[in-house]
Amino acid sequence: MALFDVRDLEVPIVGAPMAGGPSTPQLAAAVTEAGGLGFLAGALLTADKLAEDIAVARSLTSGPLAVNLFVPQPDVGKPSEIAAYAEELGELARHFGVQLGEPRYTDDDYAQKVEVLLDLRPEVVSFTFGCADAGDIKRFAEAGVATLGTVTTKAEAEAAVARGVDALVAQGPHAGGHRGTFDPLARPSTDSLETLVVTAGTVSDVVVAAGGISTPGAVAAMLDLGAVAVQVGTALLLSDEAGTNSVSRAALTDPQFTETAVTRAFSGRYARGLRNRFMQNHDPTAPLAYPQIHYLTGPLRKAAVAAGDPHATNHWAGTGFKEIRSCPAAQIVAELTGR
Ligand SMILES: Cc1cc2nc3c(=O)[nH]c(=O)nc-3n(C[C@H](O)[C@H](O)[C@H](O)COP(=O)(O)O)c2cc1C
């Protein structure tokens, strides 16, 4: 059975998977219906909810769909550092009248989700924070599912291709959300996306460029460099179909937020978002401990959203956030490709 090939897309736009709310079946279907590849986020939800999201997206489009998974990373959290960080966040938790979450380590039900995907067979499955093992990649191929590996360095590109992925997503330093860096303790690469696309192109024929792309000019530049498509996340955050929460929607167009930065303060893993007070106050002391810090700060972030406070929750976004706007996703996809 021929596997789906990103080069066959009518429009060279891949929607980014955006866990935590922004990715909805409606958004994935809208990007696919516009001629691109719509993505569902498989992380931070149960395997049952993932199956449900795939079914809803399938009911909305007969075109290709992709699903992303977070590959379980080694537990690098140090209990004493996590406890000290919890102590530091205590005052803010009291301010919102909530208990901090339990800083637990989980694998996000990865193995169960792999089985759901082998059963429901979206056209594409992608991985971040590492790469699936060669055995699972082979099972996907045998099930007719193409695999994409998110990479941030040449070494990661080589590792993903060695395991058998069909294509690469080259994620550059300007990307919104978590960096896909395999080693959770490594500082994410700051090499330019241009450099990464070219080096990844020496490892795979099929490279999708991601990170900070939100204008037709930036899309065209990546295609000129040899990328077969671009992946956009931030550009879709304000789309009608996105599930972006109302506080993040407002923050993304609020002039008080002038820049993004990479922080581990919210989740214990490096991610780019709007620079706000929480980030400024807590980034210097936050430990690298994913997903423990994600769970620890969860109730705080939820309370901040409920209270409409943009300074105590994360607003993941790439450096292109000033160019984005609210409209149907189909229009964003069309405009990015100059149609
Ligand atoms: C809100 C948000 C959530 C994200 N969640 C995920 C995710 O669940 N899985 C993943 O592989 N990448 C995730 N990313 C990163 C994207 O896949 C992609 O690399 C990034 O959006 C590209 O940069 P851009 O946002 O500047 O377009 C997320 C990005 C954002 C903005």
Short mmCIF file of C-alpha atoms and ligand atoms in Angstrom, two decimals:
data_model
loop_
_atom_site.label_atom_id
_atom_site.label_comp_id
_atom_site.label_asym_id
_atom_site.label_seq_id
_atom_site.Cartn_x
_atom_site.Cartn_y
_atom_site.Cartn_z
CA MET A 1 0.00 0.00 0.00
CA ALA A 2 1.44 3.41 -0.97
CA LEU A 3 1.98 5.61 2.04
CA PHE A 4 0.80 9.21 2.09
CA ASP A 5 3.47 11.56 0.73
CA VAL A 6 3.53 15.21 1.82
CA ARG A 7 4.74 16.10 -1.70
CA ASP A 8 1.31 15.13 -3.02
CA LEU A 9 -0.50 17.87 -1.08
CA GLU A 10 -2.52 20.24 -3.21
CA VAL A 11 -1.26 23.10 -1.02
CA PRO A 12 2.15 22.85 0.75
CA ILE A 13 0.81 23.71 4.18
CA VAL A 14 0.79 21.36 7.15
CA GLY A 15 -1.14 22.48 10.22
CA ALA A 16 0.85 22.03 13.41
CA PRO A 17 -0.41 19.72 16.12
CA MET A 18 -1.13 21.94 19.13
CA ALA A 19 -1.82 20.06 22.33
CA GLY A 20 -3.57 21.65 25.27
CA GLY A 21 -6.58 23.05 23.43
CA PRO A 22 -5.78 24.83 20.14
CA SER A 23 -5.90 21.68 17.97
CA THR A 24 -9.49 20.63 17.38
CA PRO A 25 -10.93 18.14 14.90
CA GLN A 26 -12.60 21.13 13.24
CA LEU A 27 -9.24 22.87 12.74
CA ALA A 28 -7.56 19.73 11.40
CA ALA A 29 -10.45 19.11 8.99
CA ALA A 30 -10.47 22.74 7.84
CA VAL A 31 -6.75 22.69 7.00
CA THR A 32 -7.20 19.42 5.08
CA GLU A 33 -10.29 20.70 3.27
CA ALA A 34 -8.23 23.74 2.22
CA GLY A 35 -5.78 21.41 0.46
CA GLY A 36 -3.19 21.13 3.27
CA LEU A 37 -2.56 18.44 5.86
CA GLY A 38 -4.60 18.87 9.04
CA PHE A 39 -3.05 17.69 12.30
CA LEU A 40 -4.54 16.45 15.53
CA ALA A 41 -2.60 16.64 18.79
CA GLY A 42 -2.41 13.26 20.46
CA ALA A 43 -0.64 14.45 23.60
CA LEU A 44 -2.12 15.47 26.94
CA LEU A 45 -5.41 13.65 26.38
CA THR A 46 -6.58 10.09 26.94
CA ALA A 47 -6.33 7.41 24.27
CA ASP A 48 -10.17 7.34 24.17
CA LYS A 49 -10.40 11.08 23.60
CA LEU A 50 -7.81 10.79 20.83
CA ALA A 51 -9.91 8.11 19.14
CA GLU A 52 -12.95 10.36 19.45
CA ASP A 53 -11.10 13.37 17.95
CA ILE A 54 -9.98 11.26 14.99
CA ALA A 55 -13.55 10.06 14.42
CA VAL A 56 -14.91 13.62 14.52
CA ALA A 57 -12.23 14.88 12.12
CA ARG A 58 -12.93 11.94 9.79
CA SER A 59 -16.61 12.86 9.75
CA LEU A 60 -15.67 16.38 8.60
CA THR A 61 -13.26 15.53 5.79
CA SER A 62 -12.40 12.64 3.54
CA GLY A 63 -8.92 14.04 2.96
CA PRO A 64 -5.66 13.13 4.73
CA LEU A 65 -5.27 13.54 8.49
CA ALA A 66 -2.21 13.46 10.71
CA VAL A 67 -1.79 12.82 14.44
CA ASN A 68 1.14 13.76 16.67
CA LEU A 69 2.43 11.95 19.75
CA PHE A 70 4.89 13.01 22.44
CA VAL A 71 7.45 10.23 22.73
CA PRO A 72 8.01 9.42 26.43
CA GLN A 73 11.21 11.05 27.56
CA PRO A 74 13.53 9.82 30.28
CA ASP A 75 12.60 11.03 33.75
CA VAL A 76 15.24 13.66 34.46
CA GLY A 77 13.35 15.46 37.25
CA LYS A 78 15.12 15.82 40.59
CA PRO A 79 12.60 15.55 43.47
CA SER A 80 14.43 18.15 45.59
CA GLU A 81 14.37 20.71 42.76
CA ILE A 82 10.70 20.01 42.05
CA ALA A 83 9.87 20.45 45.76
CA ALA A 84 11.77 23.76 45.90
CA TYR A 85 9.90 25.00 42.81
CA ALA A 86 6.56 23.98 44.36
CA GLU A 87 7.51 26.00 47.45
CA GLU A 88 8.29 29.00 45.23
CA LEU A 89 4.91 28.76 43.47
CA GLY A 90 2.99 28.41 46.76
CA GLU A 91 2.23 32.10 47.09
CA LEU A 92 0.74 32.31 43.60
CA ALA A 93 -1.34 29.18 44.25
CA ARG A 94 -2.71 30.81 47.43
CA HIS A 95 -3.46 33.96 45.43
CA PHE A 96 -5.67 31.92 43.10
CA GLY A 97 -7.04 29.79 45.97
CA VAL A 98 -5.87 26.51 44.38
CA GLN A 99 -3.61 23.61 45.33
CA LEU A 100 -0.68 22.97 43.05
CA GLY A 101 -0.95 19.74 41.05
CA GLU A 102 0.82 16.50 41.85
CA PRO A 103 4.19 16.61 40.03
CA ARG A 104 3.87 13.13 38.57
CA TYR A 105 5.85 11.43 35.84
CA THR A 106 3.73 9.76 33.15
CA ASP A 107 4.34 8.43 29.67
CA ASP A 108 1.11 10.08 28.43
CA ASP A 109 -0.35 6.60 27.66
CA TYR A 110 1.98 6.43 24.67
CA ALA A 111 1.70 2.67 24.03
CA GLN A 112 -2.12 2.77 24.20
CA LYS A 113 -2.17 5.68 21.77
CA VAL A 114 0.09 3.83 19.35
CA GLU A 115 -2.49 1.00 19.33
CA VAL A 116 -5.35 3.48 18.73
CA LEU A 117 -3.44 4.91 15.76
CA LEU A 118 -2.65 1.47 14.34
CA ASP A 119 -6.35 0.72 14.59
CA LEU A 120 -7.74 3.99 13.18
CA ARG A 121 -4.94 4.59 10.69
CA PRO A 122 -4.69 8.31 10.06
CA GLU A 123 -2.64 8.91 6.90
CA VAL A 124 0.28 10.29 8.93
CA VAL A 125 1.63 9.97 12.47
CA SER A 126 4.35 12.30 13.76
CA PHE A 127 6.59 12.20 16.81
CA THR A 128 8.22 14.85 18.93
CA PHE A 129 10.53 14.85 22.00
CA GLY A 130 12.27 11.87 20.41
CA CYS A 131 11.45 9.29 17.79
CA ALA A 132 9.35 6.13 17.95
CA ASP A 133 11.42 2.97 17.88
CA ALA A 134 12.08 1.14 14.62
CA GLY A 135 9.61 -1.62 15.53
CA ASP A 136 6.66 0.78 15.92
CA ILE A 137 7.63 2.68 12.77
CA LYS A 138 7.61 -0.61 10.86
CA ARG A 139 4.18 -1.46 12.30
CA PHE A 140 2.86 1.91 11.12
CA ALA A 141 4.29 1.37 7.65
CA GLU A 142 2.68 -2.08 7.47
CA ALA A 143 -0.62 -0.52 8.53
CA GLY A 144 -0.36 2.02 5.68
CA VAL A 145 0.48 4.96 7.98
CA ALA A 146 3.33 7.31 6.99
CA THR A 147 5.60 8.56 9.77
CA LEU A 148 7.09 12.00 10.28
CA GLY A 149 9.87 12.75 12.75
CA THR A 150 10.17 16.22 14.28
CA VAL A 151 13.85 17.14 14.54
CA THR A 152 15.81 20.16 15.68
CA THR A 153 19.38 19.15 14.72
CA LYS A 154 21.18 17.15 12.05
CA ALA A 155 21.99 14.41 14.58
CA GLU A 156 18.28 14.05 15.42
CA ALA A 157 17.45 13.97 11.69
CA GLU A 158 19.92 11.13 11.19
CA ALA A 159 18.55 9.23 14.20
CA ALA A 160 14.94 9.56 12.98
CA VAL A 161 15.80 8.48 9.44
CA ALA A 162 17.82 5.53 10.81
CA ARG A 163 14.68 4.36 12.61
CA GLY A 164 12.74 4.47 9.37
CA VAL A 165 10.58 7.61 9.33
CA ASP A 166 9.29 8.59 5.90
CA ALA A 167 9.86 12.32 6.29
CA LEU A 168 11.16 15.00 8.65
CA VAL A 169 9.71 18.10 10.22
CA ALA A 170 12.63 20.48 10.70
CA GLN A 171 11.64 22.61 13.70
CA GLY A 172 13.63 25.81 13.97
CA PRO A 173 14.32 28.03 16.99
CA HIS A 174 11.45 30.46 16.33
CA ALA A 175 8.75 27.79 16.70
CA GLY A 176 5.90 28.26 19.15
CA GLY A 177 5.30 25.65 21.84
CA HIS A 178 7.70 22.97 22.99
CA ARG A 179 10.95 22.38 21.18
CA GLY A 180 11.16 18.83 19.94
CA THR A 181 14.76 18.41 21.21
CA PHE A 182 15.33 14.71 21.90
CA ASP A 183 17.57 15.21 24.96
CA PRO A 184 15.40 16.85 27.65
CA LEU A 185 18.46 18.29 29.37
CA ALA A 186 19.99 19.83 26.24
CA ARG A 187 19.56 23.54 25.53
CA PRO A 188 17.53 23.68 22.31
CA SER A 189 19.54 24.45 19.20
CA THR A 190 19.52 28.08 18.10
CA ASP A 191 20.78 27.32 14.59
CA SER A 192 18.53 29.03 12.06
CA LEU A 193 15.62 27.24 10.43
CA GLU A 194 17.26 27.92 7.07
CA THR A 195 20.38 26.02 8.13
CA LEU A 196 18.34 23.18 9.60
CA VAL A 197 16.20 22.78 6.47
CA VAL A 198 19.28 22.56 4.29
CA THR A 199 21.10 20.09 6.59
CA ALA A 200 17.97 17.98 7.10
CA GLY A 201 17.72 17.92 3.30
CA THR A 202 21.03 16.05 3.18
CA VAL A 203 19.46 13.34 5.36
CA SER A 204 15.96 13.03 3.86
CA ASP A 205 14.34 13.98 0.54
CA VAL A 206 11.17 15.03 2.31
CA VAL A 207 11.59 17.91 4.75
CA VAL A 208 8.79 20.06 6.14
CA ALA A 209 9.96 23.41 7.58
CA ALA A 210 8.48 24.67 10.85
CA GLY A 211 8.99 27.59 13.17
CA GLY A 212 8.14 31.27 12.99
CA ILE A 213 6.47 31.06 9.57
CA SER A 214 3.42 33.27 9.30
CA THR A 215 3.69 35.17 6.00
CA PRO A 216 3.51 34.14 2.32
CA GLY A 217 7.09 35.41 1.89
CA ALA A 218 8.38 33.14 4.66
CA VAL A 219 6.53 30.16 3.15
CA ALA A 220 7.99 30.84 -0.30
CA ALA A 221 11.51 31.22 1.14
CA MET A 222 11.31 27.78 2.79
CA LEU A 223 10.03 26.14 -0.39
CA ASP A 224 12.88 27.79 -2.31
CA LEU A 225 15.34 26.26 0.16
CA GLY A 226 14.04 22.80 -0.68
CA ALA A 227 11.35 22.22 1.95
CA VAL A 228 8.42 20.30 0.41
CA ALA A 229 5.92 22.09 2.67
CA VAL A 230 5.80 24.29 5.75
CA GLN A 231 4.17 23.53 9.06
CA VAL A 232 2.39 26.42 10.78
CA GLY A 233 1.04 26.51 14.31
CA THR A 234 0.98 30.09 15.54
CA ALA A 235 -0.58 31.30 12.27
CA LEU A 236 -3.63 29.15 13.08
CA LEU A 237 -3.99 30.03 16.78
CA LEU A 238 -6.61 32.72 16.18
CA SER A 239 -8.44 30.83 13.43
CA ASP A 240 -12.17 30.39 13.95
CA GLU A 241 -11.77 26.60 14.28
CA ALA A 242 -8.91 26.64 16.82
CA GLY A 243 -9.66 25.78 20.44
CA THR A 244 -7.28 28.46 21.76
CA ASN A 245 -8.66 29.68 25.09
CA SER A 246 -10.09 33.18 25.34
CA VAL A 247 -7.29 34.50 27.56
CA SER A 248 -4.61 33.38 25.10
CA ARG A 249 -6.64 34.72 22.17
CA ALA A 250 -6.76 38.14 23.85
CA ALA A 251 -3.09 38.02 24.88
CA LEU A 252 -1.95 37.26 21.33
CA THR A 253 -3.27 40.62 20.14
CA ASP A 254 -2.66 42.58 23.37
CA PRO A 255 0.02 45.25 22.79
CA GLN A 256 1.42 44.72 26.31
CA PHE A 257 2.92 41.45 25.02
CA THR A 258 5.69 42.51 22.72
CA GLU A 259 7.83 39.40 22.44
CA THR A 260 8.15 35.66 22.89
CA ALA A 261 10.80 33.75 24.81
CA VAL A 262 11.80 30.16 25.43
CA THR A 263 11.07 28.98 28.97
CA ARG A 264 10.86 25.86 31.08
CA ALA A 265 8.84 27.66 33.79
CA PHE A 266 5.42 26.23 32.88
CA SER A 267 6.14 22.62 31.97
CA GLY A 268 9.73 21.75 32.87
CA ARG A 269 10.65 21.51 29.18
CA TYR A 270 11.82 24.31 26.88
CA ALA A 271 8.93 25.94 25.01
CA ARG A 272 8.36 29.29 23.32
CA GLY A 273 5.51 31.57 24.32
CA LEU A 274 4.55 35.16 24.97
CA ARG A 275 6.84 36.63 27.61
CA ASN A 276 4.69 37.37 30.66
CA ARG A 277 5.21 37.84 34.42
CA PHE A 278 5.13 34.13 35.30
CA MET A 279 7.87 33.49 32.76
CA GLN A 280 9.97 36.40 33.94
CA ASN A 281 9.61 35.55 37.64
CA HIS A 282 10.03 31.80 37.50
CA ASP A 283 12.12 30.86 34.48
CA PRO A 284 15.42 31.41 36.28
CA THR A 285 14.56 28.87 38.99
CA ALA A 286 12.34 26.38 37.15
CA PRO A 287 13.84 22.87 36.99
CA LEU A 288 13.99 20.73 33.88
CA ALA A 289 11.43 18.09 34.83
CA TYR A 290 8.84 17.24 32.20
CA PRO A 291 6.03 16.33 32.65
CA GLN A 292 6.19 16.85 36.42
CA ILE A 293 6.24 20.65 36.20
CA HIS A 294 3.43 20.55 33.61
CA TYR A 295 1.24 18.76 36.16
CA LEU A 296 2.48 20.89 39.08
CA THR A 297 1.51 24.19 37.40
CA GLY A 298 -1.68 22.84 35.77
CA PRO A 299 -4.20 24.01 38.40
CA LEU A 300 -2.52 27.43 38.58
CA ARG A 301 -2.70 27.89 34.84
CA LYS A 302 -6.32 26.76 34.78
CA ALA A 303 -7.20 29.20 37.56
CA ALA A 304 -5.44 32.03 35.73
CA VAL A 305 -7.49 31.33 32.60
CA ALA A 306 -10.70 31.21 34.66
CA ALA A 307 -9.74 34.53 36.27
CA GLY A 308 -8.83 36.08 32.90
CA ASP A 309 -5.25 36.71 34.09
CA PRO A 310 -2.81 36.50 31.15
CA HIS A 311 0.23 36.73 33.43
CA ALA A 312 -0.03 33.40 35.22
CA THR A 313 -0.60 30.98 32.34
CA ASN A 314 1.29 30.00 29.21
CA HIS A 315 0.51 31.39 25.77
CA TRP A 316 2.61 29.21 23.48
CA ALA A 317 3.42 31.12 20.31
CA GLY A 318 6.21 31.49 17.79
CA THR A 319 8.01 34.68 16.83
CA GLY A 320 5.55 35.31 14.00
CA PHE A 321 2.66 36.02 16.37
CA LYS A 322 2.33 39.70 15.42
CA GLU A 323 1.28 38.76 11.88
CA ILE A 324 -1.65 36.53 12.80
CA ARG A 325 -5.36 37.25 12.77
CA SER A 326 -8.79 35.79 13.30
CA CYS A 327 -10.56 34.31 10.29
CA PRO A 328 -11.47 30.87 8.93
CA ALA A 329 -8.48 28.51 8.76
CA ALA A 330 -9.08 27.99 5.03
CA GLN A 331 -8.41 31.68 4.44
CA ILE A 332 -5.14 31.52 6.43
CA VAL A 333 -3.98 28.49 4.42
CA ALA A 334 -4.91 30.19 1.14
CA GLU A 335 -3.20 33.46 2.05
CA LEU A 336 0.01 31.74 3.18
CA THR A 337 0.39 30.24 -0.24
CA GLY A 338 -0.46 33.50 -2.00
CA ARG A 339 -3.81 32.30 -3.32
C1 LIG B 1 0.05 26.25 21.09
C2 LIG B 1 1.04 25.29 20.51
C3 LIG B 1 0.99 23.95 20.88
C4 LIG B 1 1.89 23.03 20.32
N1 LIG B 1 1.76 21.70 20.61
C5 LIG B 1 2.52 20.79 19.95
C6 LIG B 1 2.25 19.40 20.06
O1 LIG B 1 1.32 18.97 20.74
N2 LIG B 1 3.05 18.55 19.38
C7 LIG B 1 4.07 18.99 18.56
O2 LIG B 1 4.75 18.16 17.94
N3 LIG B 1 4.32 20.29 18.41
C8 LIG B 1 3.56 21.20 19.08
N4 LIG B 1 3.78 22.54 18.87
C9 LIG B 1 4.87 22.96 17.95
C10 LIG B 1 4.40 22.85 16.51
O3 LIG B 1 4.35 21.53 16.09
C11 LIG B 1 5.30 23.61 15.52
O4 LIG B 1 6.62 23.18 15.65
C12 LIG B 1 5.25 25.11 15.72
O5 LIG B 1 3.93 25.55 15.92
C13 LIG B 1 5.84 25.80 14.52
O6 LIG B 1 6.13 27.13 14.81
P1 LIG B 1 5.04 28.31 14.67
O7 LIG B 1 4.16 28.16 15.88
O8 LIG B 1 5.89 29.54 14.74
O9 LIG B 1 4.30 28.14 13.40
C14 LIG B 1 2.89 23.48 19.43
C15 LIG B 1 2.94 24.83 19.07
C16 LIG B 1 2.03 25.74 19.59
C17 LIG B 1 2.09 27.17 19.15
#
